[in-house]
Coordinates of C-alpha atoms and ligand atoms in Angstrom, one line a residue:
M1 CA 51.6 -13.0 -16.0
L2 CA 51.5 -15.1 -12.8
R3 CA 52.0 -12.0 -10.7
R4 CA 49.1 -10.3 -12.4
L5 CA 46.9 -13.3 -11.8
F6 CA 47.8 -13.3 -8.1
A7 CA 47.1 -9.6 -7.9
A8 CA 43.7 -10.1 -9.5
L9 CA 42.9 -12.9 -7.1
A10 CA 44.0 -10.9 -4.1
L11 CA 41.8 -8.0 -5.2
T12 CA 38.8 -10.3 -5.7
A13 CA 39.3 -11.7 -2.2
L14 CA 39.6 -8.3 -0.7
L15 CA 36.4 -7.1 -2.4
G16 CA 34.6 -10.2 -1.2
T17 CA 35.8 -9.6 2.4
A18 CA 34.7 -5.9 2.2
A19 CA 31.3 -7.0 0.9
A20 CA 30.9 -9.6 3.7
Q21 CA 32.1 -6.9 6.2
A22 CA 29.4 -4.5 4.9
Q23 CA 26.8 -7.1 5.4
D24 CA 28.0 -8.0 8.9
D25 CA 28.0 -4.3 9.8
Y26 CA 24.6 -3.6 8.3
P27 CA 23.0 -1.3 9.0
S28 CA 25.8 1.2 9.6
N29 CA 24.0 4.1 7.8
V30 CA 20.6 5.7 7.9
I31 CA 18.0 3.6 6.1
T32 CA 15.3 5.2 4.0
I33 CA 11.9 3.7 3.4
V34 CA 10.1 5.2 0.4
V35 CA 6.4 5.4 0.7
P36 CA 4.9 5.9 -2.8
F37 CA 2.1 8.1 -1.5
S38 CA 1.8 11.4 0.4
A39 CA 2.6 11.9 4.0
G40 CA -0.4 11.6 6.4
G41 CA -2.2 8.9 4.4
P42 CA -2.7 5.2 5.3
T43 CA 0.4 3.7 3.7
D44 CA 2.4 6.4 5.4
T45 CA 0.8 5.7 8.8
V46 CA 1.5 2.0 8.6
T47 CA 5.1 2.7 7.4
R48 CA 5.9 5.1 10.2
L49 CA 4.7 2.8 12.9
V50 CA 6.7 -0.2 11.6
A51 CA 9.8 1.9 10.8
E52 CA 9.9 3.3 14.3
S53 CA 9.9 -0.2 15.8
M54 CA 12.4 -1.6 13.2
S55 CA 14.7 1.3 13.9
R56 CA 14.9 0.3 17.6
T57 CA 15.6 -3.3 16.7
L58 CA 18.3 -2.5 14.1
G59 CA 19.9 0.3 16.2
Q60 CA 19.8 2.6 13.2
Q61 CA 17.7 5.6 12.2
I62 CA 15.1 5.0 9.5
N63 CA 13.8 7.9 7.5
V64 CA 10.5 7.8 5.7
E65 CA 10.4 9.5 2.3
N66 CA 7.1 10.2 0.6
V67 CA 7.4 10.0 -3.2
G68 CA 3.7 10.2 -4.3
G69 CA 2.4 10.3 -7.9
A70 CA 1.2 8.0 -10.7
G71 CA -0.7 5.7 -8.3
G72 CA 2.4 4.6 -6.4
T73 CA 4.4 3.8 -9.5
L74 CA 6.8 6.8 -9.2
G75 CA 8.1 5.8 -5.8
A76 CA 8.3 2.2 -6.7
G77 CA 10.2 3.1 -9.8
Q78 CA 12.6 5.1 -7.8
V79 CA 13.4 2.2 -5.4
A80 CA 13.7 -0.3 -8.3
K81 CA 16.6 1.8 -9.6
A82 CA 18.2 2.4 -6.1
N83 CA 21.5 0.8 -4.9
A84 CA 20.8 -2.8 -3.8
D85 CA 22.6 -2.2 -0.5
G86 CA 19.7 -2.3 2.0
Y87 CA 19.7 1.5 2.6
T88 CA 16.7 2.2 0.3
L89 CA 13.6 0.2 0.8
L90 CA 10.0 0.5 -0.3
L91 CA 6.7 0.0 1.6
H92 CA 4.0 -0.4 -1.0
H93 CA 0.5 -1.9 -1.0
I94 CA -1.7 -3.9 -3.3
G95 CA -0.8 -1.4 -6.1
M96 CA 2.4 -3.3 -6.6
A97 CA 0.2 -6.1 -8.2
T98 CA -2.6 -4.1 -9.8
S99 CA -0.2 -1.6 -11.5
A100 CA 1.3 -4.6 -13.4
T101 CA -2.0 -4.7 -15.4
L102 CA -3.1 -1.1 -15.1
Y103 CA 0.1 0.2 -16.7
R104 CA 1.0 -1.5 -20.0
S105 CA 4.5 0.0 -19.9
L106 CA 5.9 0.3 -16.4
P107 CA 9.6 1.2 -16.1
Y108 CA 10.1 -1.8 -13.8
D109 CA 8.7 -5.4 -13.6
P110 CA 6.9 -5.8 -10.2
R111 CA 7.7 -9.5 -10.3
T112 CA 11.4 -9.2 -10.6
A113 CA 12.6 -5.6 -9.8
F114 CA 12.4 -6.1 -6.0
A115 CA 13.8 -8.3 -3.3
P116 CA 10.7 -8.9 -1.1
I117 CA 11.3 -8.6 2.7
G118 CA 7.9 -9.5 4.0
L119 CA 4.2 -8.8 4.2
V120 CA 3.2 -6.3 6.8
T121 CA -0.6 -6.0 7.2
E122 CA -3.9 -6.2 5.3
V123 CA -6.2 -3.2 5.8
P124 CA -10.0 -3.1 5.1
M125 CA -11.4 -0.2 3.1
T126 CA -14.4 2.0 3.8
I127 CA -16.6 4.0 1.5
V128 CA -16.7 7.4 3.0
A129 CA -18.1 10.9 2.0
R130 CA -17.9 14.5 3.1
G131 CA -20.0 15.1 6.2
D132 CA -22.9 16.8 4.4
F133 CA -23.1 14.5 1.4
P134 CA -26.9 13.9 1.0
P135 CA -27.2 10.0 0.7
K136 CA -28.0 8.4 4.1
D137 CA -27.0 4.8 3.3
M138 CA -25.3 2.7 0.7
S139 CA -28.4 2.1 -1.5
E140 CA -29.1 5.9 -1.4
L141 CA -25.5 6.5 -2.3
L142 CA -25.6 4.3 -5.3
A143 CA -28.8 5.8 -6.6
Y144 CA -27.5 9.3 -5.9
V145 CA -24.2 9.0 -7.7
K146 CA -25.9 7.4 -10.7
E147 CA -28.4 10.2 -10.9
N148 CA -25.8 12.9 -10.4
K149 CA -22.9 11.3 -12.3
D150 CA -21.9 14.6 -14.0
T151 CA -21.4 16.5 -10.8
V152 CA -20.4 14.0 -8.2
T153 CA -16.6 13.8 -7.6
Y154 CA -14.7 10.7 -6.5
A155 CA -11.2 11.2 -4.9
N156 CA -8.4 8.7 -5.4
A157 CA -4.7 8.4 -5.2
G158 CA -4.1 7.9 -8.9
I159 CA -4.4 5.0 -11.2
G160 CA -2.8 2.0 -9.5
A161 CA -3.8 3.1 -6.0
A162 CA -6.1 1.0 -3.8
S163 CA -8.6 3.9 -3.8
H164 CA -8.6 3.7 -7.6
L165 CA -9.1 0.0 -7.6
C166 CA -12.0 0.2 -5.1
G167 CA -13.6 3.0 -7.1
M168 CA -13.2 1.0 -10.3
L169 CA -15.1 -1.9 -8.7
L170 CA -17.8 0.4 -7.4
M171 CA -18.3 2.2 -10.8
S172 CA -18.3 -1.0 -12.8
A173 CA -20.8 -2.6 -10.3
I174 CA -23.2 0.3 -10.9
D175 CA -22.2 0.8 -14.5
T176 CA -21.5 4.5 -14.1
Q177 CA -18.4 6.5 -14.8
L178 CA -17.8 9.3 -12.3
T179 CA -15.4 12.3 -12.4
T180 CA -12.3 11.2 -10.4
V181 CA -10.0 13.7 -8.7
P182 CA -6.5 12.2 -8.4
Y183 CA -4.2 13.0 -5.5
K184 CA -0.7 11.9 -4.6
G185 CA -2.1 9.9 -1.7
T186 CA -5.3 9.8 0.3
G187 CA -3.8 11.9 3.0
P188 CA -4.4 15.1 1.0
A189 CA -7.6 13.6 -0.4
M190 CA -8.9 13.2 3.2
T191 CA -8.1 16.9 3.8
D192 CA -10.3 17.8 0.8
L193 CA -13.0 15.5 1.9
L194 CA -13.1 17.1 5.3
G195 CA -13.1 20.5 3.7
G196 CA -16.0 19.5 1.3
Q197 CA -14.0 20.1 -1.9
V198 CA -14.6 16.5 -3.0
D199 CA -17.6 14.3 -2.4
F200 CA -16.6 10.7 -1.7
M201 CA -13.8 8.1 -1.8
C202 CA -12.9 4.6 -0.8
D203 CA -10.0 4.4 1.6
Q204 CA -8.3 2.3 4.2
T205 CA -9.6 2.2 7.8
T206 CA -6.1 3.4 8.8
N207 CA -7.0 6.8 7.3
T208 CA -10.7 6.9 7.9
T209 CA -11.6 5.3 11.3
E210 CA -10.8 8.3 13.5
Q211 CA -12.6 10.7 11.2
I212 CA -15.7 8.4 11.1
K213 CA -15.7 8.1 14.9
A214 CA -15.4 11.8 15.3
G215 CA -18.4 12.2 13.1
K216 CA -16.5 14.3 10.6
I217 CA -17.2 12.2 7.6
K218 CA -20.0 9.7 6.6
V219 CA -19.3 6.0 6.2
Y220 CA -21.5 3.8 3.9
A221 CA -19.8 0.4 3.8
V222 CA -16.7 -1.7 4.5
T223 CA -15.1 -3.8 1.8
T224 CA -14.7 -6.9 4.0
E225 CA -16.7 -10.1 4.1
K226 CA -17.8 -9.5 7.7
R227 CA -18.5 -6.3 9.6
L228 CA -15.5 -4.8 11.5
D229 CA -15.3 -4.8 15.3
I230 CA -14.2 -1.1 15.2
L231 CA -17.2 -0.1 13.0
P232 CA -19.9 -2.5 14.0
D233 CA -22.8 -0.4 12.6
T234 CA -21.3 -0.1 9.1
P235 CA -22.6 -2.7 6.7
T236 CA -20.4 -4.7 4.3
G237 CA -20.5 -4.1 0.6
M238 CA -22.1 -7.5 0.3
E239 CA -25.0 -6.5 2.7
S240 CA -25.5 -3.6 0.4
G241 CA -25.8 -5.7 -2.7
L242 CA -22.3 -5.1 -4.0
D243 CA -20.9 -8.6 -3.7
K244 CA -17.9 -7.8 -5.8
L245 CA -16.8 -5.0 -3.6
Q246 CA -14.4 -7.0 -1.5
V247 CA -10.9 -5.7 -1.3
G248 CA -8.2 -5.8 1.4
V249 CA -5.2 -3.6 1.0
W250 CA -2.1 -5.7 1.8
H251 CA 1.2 -4.0 2.4
G252 CA 4.7 -5.4 1.8
L253 CA 8.3 -4.2 2.4
Y254 CA 10.8 -4.5 -0.4
A255 CA 14.4 -3.8 -1.3
P256 CA 15.7 -3.4 -4.8
A257 CA 16.5 -6.8 -6.5
G258 CA 20.0 -7.9 -5.9
T259 CA 20.1 -6.9 -2.2
P260 CA 22.3 -9.4 -0.4
E261 CA 20.3 -12.2 1.3
A262 CA 22.0 -11.6 4.6
I263 CA 20.6 -8.1 4.6
I264 CA 17.2 -9.1 3.5
N265 CA 17.1 -11.7 6.3
K266 CA 18.1 -9.1 8.9
L267 CA 15.4 -6.8 7.7
S268 CA 12.8 -9.5 7.7
E269 CA 13.6 -10.4 11.3
A270 CA 13.4 -6.8 12.3
L271 CA 10.0 -6.6 10.5
K272 CA 8.8 -9.7 12.4
T273 CA 9.8 -8.0 15.7
A274 CA 8.0 -4.8 14.7
L275 CA 4.8 -6.7 14.0
A276 CA 4.9 -8.4 17.4
D277 CA 5.6 -5.0 19.1
P278 CA 2.6 -4.2 21.4
T279 CA 2.8 -0.5 20.5
V280 CA 2.4 -1.4 16.8
M281 CA -0.3 -4.0 17.4
E282 CA -2.3 -1.7 19.6
R283 CA -2.2 1.2 17.1
F284 CA -3.0 -1.1 14.2
A285 CA -6.1 -2.5 16.2
E286 CA -7.3 1.1 16.9
L287 CA -7.1 1.7 13.1
G288 CA -9.0 -1.4 12.2
T289 CA -6.1 -3.6 11.1
A290 CA -3.7 -6.2 12.4
P291 CA -0.2 -7.3 11.6
V292 CA 0.1 -10.4 9.4
P293 CA 1.0 -13.6 11.2
A294 CA 4.8 -14.0 11.7
D295 CA 5.1 -16.7 8.9
Q296 CA 3.8 -14.1 6.4
A297 CA 6.5 -11.5 7.3
T298 CA 8.9 -13.3 5.1
P299 CA 10.4 -12.9 1.6
A300 CA 8.8 -16.1 0.3
A301 CA 5.3 -15.1 1.5
L302 CA 5.5 -11.6 -0.1
Q303 CA 6.9 -13.0 -3.4
A304 CA 4.0 -15.5 -3.5
K305 CA 1.5 -12.7 -2.7
V306 CA 2.8 -10.4 -5.4
T307 CA 2.6 -13.2 -8.0
S308 CA -0.8 -14.5 -7.0
E309 CA -2.3 -11.0 -6.7
I310 CA -1.0 -10.0 -10.2
D311 CA -2.8 -13.1 -11.5
R312 CA -5.9 -12.5 -9.5
W313 CA -6.4 -8.8 -10.6
A314 CA -5.3 -9.0 -14.2
P315 CA -8.6 -10.4 -15.6
I316 CA -10.7 -8.1 -13.4
I317 CA -8.9 -5.0 -14.5
K318 CA -8.9 -6.1 -18.2
E319 CA -12.6 -6.7 -18.0
A320 CA -13.2 -3.3 -16.5
G321 CA -11.1 -1.9 -19.4
V322 CA -9.2 0.7 -17.4
F323 CA -5.6 1.4 -18.3
A324 CA -3.4 4.2 -17.1
D325 CA -1.4 4.5 -20.4
Ligands
LIG401 N1 -4.8 4.9 0.4 C1 -4.1 5.3 -0.8 C2 -4.5 4.5 -1.9 O1 -5.5 4.8 -2.4 C3 -2.6 5.4 -0.7 C4 -2.1 6.2 0.4 O2 -2.2 7.4 0.4 O3 -1.6 5.6 1.3 O4 -3.9 3.6 -2.4

């Protein structure tokens, strides 16, 4: 009896030592960051920039895996179920909070299924259209889409995506329902906008700035309170009479709930280093965004953001009466 007890204690101690060793050695394997949208889109762009820098700090390869679909909830659901060992992470955006209301039956609880690592960035949105879309400015756009509501098409990345949220705000402001064309991310939506297969969309500056500057697409408004330095001639939604059209797309890095604290802290430190990396900062600036301040790249700041944003968007979404299921 006593012998069995000793054996059990020894095994527990051994397992504890192995777990501590795994945390000390972390990361000893390739890390995967799941992006819940297609490659080439704005969340993907932010993730690849940050992952490259974090990989240098951690001395380990980081792969980016695109798992698009269902407005970001497919990829998030995949990471919620992954091993909590620090080797599968998720870089998601504001959809982490809005999907909590948009989906009445999500296979994970955004408040508890993840161990937050830190906030990454907040990106403004732009309302853009194919290059030959007739309206010249925002007021013409609003009149045009109202008049042609049966033929105009609005691209988004599925219900729960930021482009869906922005479109929902726009449509409810002008009290008009448009035909939406859902993609697995706004990377492919931009390809179709450039090809003229879809009329307009609302997307992050990280995906639209270069196309706007190259004159390939039209821009009507930015969703910030003030005009952006990189697009000084583009009015805000507010200037165009749409005072509710204010939305910033914040991004956060997560691990599955239960990931050891020592690993989360290592990742959070590497994230902070990435956000202070001149290469990342420079590219972010070119794309109309900036890293969050260092004190926001923390588990506590991201947890607080998820909770406050779920509370902030729930009544707005309920009032608009849009649900995915
Ligand atoms: N910008 C997309 C959205 O609408 C997502 C993406 O492709 O990054 O949420």
